[in-house]
Amino acid sequence: KVLAGVYRPTSGTLSLNGNPLRLNSPKEGIKHGIALIHQEPMPLSDLTVAENLFCGHLPHLLPGIVNWKKVNESSQKALSELGLNLNIHDKAEGLSIADQQLLELGAAMVQGARTWFFDETTAPLTPKETARLFEIIQQLKESGCAIVIVSHHLHEIFEISDEITVLRD
């Protein structure tokens, strides 16, 4: 959470691409291309799928006028890349946990995330959903993104990881 801007470090330094980095919020993290995908996603159920993807950063044509064409096109593209067959105009209420997580991934994608932290994201998923998530992670890796996965499931770590670091206490 420190690396994504949720918490501020009490000591030490952060750097990104060799440059010092000080994040005061997750919004600042995403401005630097850093995304944190949580174990338990929390979409805003009263908003549409597209509004969830762009929550907090709707593009505007003019002050106060949302560029809905861009929102809709970018949302449809992100869902297509994720293999999600959702209607961008439907409310997010009732989505499965897997679809909620993919929606969270889509939100990071439309914001241009290049450094991804997955925090126990497979915990609530079925094996089939986990396999789909790993396919997406592989695509992100192949596109040059940096991926960090936090997990207690060693078989998953061995399946997906290029390097492993064990942290204890």
Tab-separated table of C-alpha atoms in Angstrom:
chain	number	residue	atom	x	y	z
A	1	LYS	CA	0.000	0.000	0.000
A	2	VAL	CA	2.988	2.300	0.519
A	3	LEU	CA	4.121	1.638	-3.048
A	4	ALA	CA	0.685	2.602	-4.413
A	5	GLY	CA	0.269	5.777	-2.348
A	6	VAL	CA	-2.304	4.456	0.137
A	7	TYR	CA	0.144	4.977	3.034
A	8	ARG	CA	3.167	7.252	3.306
A	9	PRO	CA	6.464	5.646	4.274
A	10	THR	CA	7.784	6.474	7.739
A	11	SER	CA	11.367	5.907	6.611
A	12	GLY	CA	13.333	5.072	3.507
A	13	THR	CA	12.775	6.320	-0.006
A	14	LEU	CA	10.832	5.288	-3.087
A	15	SER	CA	11.982	5.760	-6.637
A	16	LEU	CA	10.473	5.024	-10.018
A	17	ASN	CA	12.681	4.706	-13.087
A	18	GLY	CA	15.570	6.080	-11.024
A	19	ASN	CA	13.686	9.189	-9.923
A	20	PRO	CA	12.654	9.901	-6.316
A	21	LEU	CA	8.948	9.376	-5.765
A	22	ARG	CA	6.737	10.717	-2.996
A	23	LEU	CA	3.111	9.645	-3.162
A	24	ASN	CA	0.488	11.269	-0.985
A	25	SER	CA	-2.498	9.347	-2.345
A	26	PRO	CA	-3.477	6.474	-4.635
A	27	LYS	CA	-4.545	9.109	-7.168
A	28	GLU	CA	-0.939	10.329	-7.296
A	29	GLY	CA	0.189	6.716	-7.637
A	30	ILE	CA	-1.971	6.164	-10.688
A	31	LYS	CA	-0.680	9.420	-12.206
A	32	HIS	CA	2.716	7.699	-12.102
A	33	GLY	CA	1.237	4.535	-13.654
A	34	ILE	CA	1.013	2.555	-10.410
A	35	ALA	CA	-2.080	0.403	-9.807
A	36	LEU	CA	-3.073	-1.605	-6.744
A	37	ILE	CA	-5.603	-4.391	-7.316
A	38	HIS	CA	-7.153	-5.365	-3.993
A	39	GLN	CA	-8.270	-8.743	-2.685
A	40	GLU	CA	-11.798	-7.454	-2.224
A	41	PRO	CA	-12.776	-4.957	-4.912
A	42	MET	CA	-15.436	-2.408	-4.072
A	43	PRO	CA	-17.151	-1.087	-7.186
A	44	LEU	CA	-19.668	1.688	-6.807
A	45	SER	CA	-22.795	-0.356	-7.445
A	46	ASP	CA	-25.023	2.621	-8.306
A	47	LEU	CA	-22.701	3.686	-11.116
A	48	THR	CA	-22.518	2.085	-14.535
A	49	VAL	CA	-19.661	-0.165	-15.582
A	50	ALA	CA	-18.192	2.701	-17.657
A	51	GLU	CA	-18.542	5.183	-14.788
A	52	ASN	CA	-16.714	2.731	-12.498
A	53	LEU	CA	-13.882	2.441	-15.012
A	54	PHE	CA	-13.473	6.231	-15.073
A	55	CYS	CA	-14.440	7.003	-11.491
A	56	GLY	CA	-12.501	10.037	-10.283
A	57	HIS	CA	-11.026	10.910	-13.668
A	58	LEU	CA	-13.807	11.439	-16.189
A	59	PRO	CA	-12.471	13.130	-19.329
A	60	HIS	CA	-14.053	16.492	-20.090
A	61	LEU	CA	-14.708	18.328	-23.341
A	62	LEU	CA	-15.081	21.576	-21.396
A	63	PRO	CA	-15.256	22.217	-17.657
A	64	GLY	CA	-18.379	20.431	-16.426
A	65	ILE	CA	-19.043	18.639	-19.741
A	66	VAL	CA	-18.019	14.970	-19.723
A	67	ASN	CA	-16.665	13.458	-22.927
A	68	TRP	CA	-19.017	10.456	-22.874
A	69	LYS	CA	-17.909	9.328	-26.316
A	70	LYS	CA	-14.352	8.864	-25.027
A	71	VAL	CA	-15.617	7.206	-21.836
A	72	ASN	CA	-17.753	4.747	-23.780
A	73	GLU	CA	-15.128	3.937	-26.435
A	74	SER	CA	-12.319	3.501	-23.897
A	75	SER	CA	-14.559	1.436	-21.618
A	76	GLN	CA	-15.583	-0.898	-24.420
A	77	LYS	CA	-11.938	-1.293	-25.478
A	78	ALA	CA	-10.820	-2.126	-21.910
A	79	LEU	CA	-13.615	-4.673	-21.448
A	80	SER	CA	-12.749	-6.267	-24.771
A	81	GLU	CA	-9.060	-6.549	-23.814
A	82	LEU	CA	-10.104	-8.185	-20.535
A	83	GLY	CA	-12.507	-10.573	-22.267
A	84	LEU	CA	-15.407	-9.183	-20.248
A	85	ASN	CA	-18.813	-9.377	-21.862
A	86	LEU	CA	-20.480	-6.605	-19.870
A	87	ASN	CA	-22.703	-3.789	-21.023
A	88	ILE	CA	-20.900	-0.544	-20.220
A	89	HIS	CA	-24.257	1.143	-19.540
A	90	ASP	CA	-25.410	-1.412	-16.945
A	91	LYS	CA	-25.050	-0.679	-13.258
A	92	ALA	CA	-22.175	-2.459	-11.504
A	93	GLU	CA	-24.474	-3.938	-8.865
A	94	GLY	CA	-24.645	-7.707	-8.873
A	95	LEU	CA	-21.310	-8.307	-10.616
A	96	SER	CA	-19.437	-11.422	-9.535
A	97	ILE	CA	-16.246	-10.958	-7.500
A	98	ALA	CA	-14.213	-11.985	-10.557
A	99	ASP	CA	-15.964	-9.398	-12.743
A	100	GLN	CA	-15.488	-6.770	-10.017
A	101	GLN	CA	-11.757	-7.485	-9.973
A	102	LEU	CA	-11.561	-7.342	-13.746
A	103	LEU	CA	-13.464	-4.058	-13.608
A	104	GLU	CA	-10.798	-2.768	-11.198
A	105	LEU	CA	-8.116	-3.931	-13.646
A	106	GLY	CA	-9.963	-2.158	-16.442
A	107	ALA	CA	-10.018	1.067	-14.436
A	108	ALA	CA	-6.250	0.880	-14.011
A	109	MET	CA	-5.846	0.072	-17.705
A	110	VAL	CA	-7.790	3.130	-18.880
A	111	GLN	CA	-5.599	5.225	-16.587
A	112	GLY	CA	-2.447	3.845	-18.217
A	113	ALA	CA	-1.057	1.724	-15.376
A	114	ARG	CA	2.399	0.281	-16.074
A	115	THR	CA	3.320	-0.952	-12.580
A	116	TRP	CA	0.802	-3.346	-11.061
A	117	PHE	CA	0.475	-4.636	-7.508
A	118	PHE	CA	-1.911	-7.563	-7.028
A	119	ASP	CA	-2.707	-7.976	-3.327
A	120	GLU	CA	-4.129	-11.439	-2.629
A	121	THR	CA	-6.371	-11.077	-5.678
A	122	THR	CA	-6.828	-14.808	-6.204
A	123	ALA	CA	-8.186	-15.474	-2.692
A	124	PRO	CA	-11.892	-15.108	-3.603
A	125	LEU	CA	-11.573	-16.569	-7.116
A	126	THR	CA	-12.343	-20.004	-8.470
A	127	PRO	CA	-9.545	-21.916	-10.269
A	128	LYS	CA	-11.052	-20.959	-13.647
A	129	GLU	CA	-11.242	-17.273	-12.666
A	130	THR	CA	-7.672	-17.432	-11.363
A	131	ALA	CA	-6.512	-18.908	-14.672
A	132	ARG	CA	-8.181	-16.017	-16.533
A	133	LEU	CA	-6.535	-13.482	-14.220
A	134	PHE	CA	-3.146	-15.121	-14.861
A	135	GLU	CA	-3.733	-14.852	-18.628
A	136	ILE	CA	-4.308	-11.119	-18.197
A	137	ILE	CA	-1.239	-10.770	-15.982
A	138	GLN	CA	0.806	-12.567	-18.656
A	139	GLN	CA	-0.485	-10.118	-21.290
A	140	LEU	CA	0.480	-7.199	-19.041
A	141	LYS	CA	3.960	-8.690	-18.572
A	142	GLU	CA	4.356	-9.155	-22.328
A	143	SER	CA	3.395	-5.506	-22.895
A	144	GLY	CA	6.278	-4.422	-20.650
A	145	CYS	CA	4.417	-3.810	-17.407
A	146	ALA	CA	6.011	-4.512	-14.038
A	147	ILE	CA	3.948	-6.937	-11.958
A	148	VAL	CA	4.116	-7.626	-8.214
A	149	ILE	CA	1.892	-10.353	-6.786
A	150	VAL	CA	1.308	-10.841	-3.072
A	151	SER	CA	-0.033	-14.301	-2.335
A	152	HIS	CA	0.017	-17.108	0.207
A	153	HIS	CA	-0.694	-19.690	-2.511
A	154	LEU	CA	2.764	-20.985	-3.403
A	155	HIS	CA	1.562	-23.108	-6.328
A	156	GLU	CA	0.206	-19.926	-7.956
A	157	ILE	CA	3.431	-18.047	-7.288
A	158	PHE	CA	5.502	-20.781	-8.936
A	159	GLU	CA	3.111	-20.827	-11.893
A	160	ILE	CA	3.134	-17.112	-12.670
A	161	SER	CA	6.371	-15.636	-11.293
A	162	ASP	CA	9.686	-14.848	-12.952
A	163	GLU	CA	11.297	-13.936	-9.616
A	164	ILE	CA	10.202	-14.658	-6.042
A	165	THR	CA	10.906	-12.753	-2.847
A	166	VAL	CA	9.732	-14.115	0.481
A	167	LEU	CA	8.864	-11.573	3.162
A	168	ARG	CA	8.224	-12.633	6.729
A	169	ASP	CA	7.163	-10.586	9.731
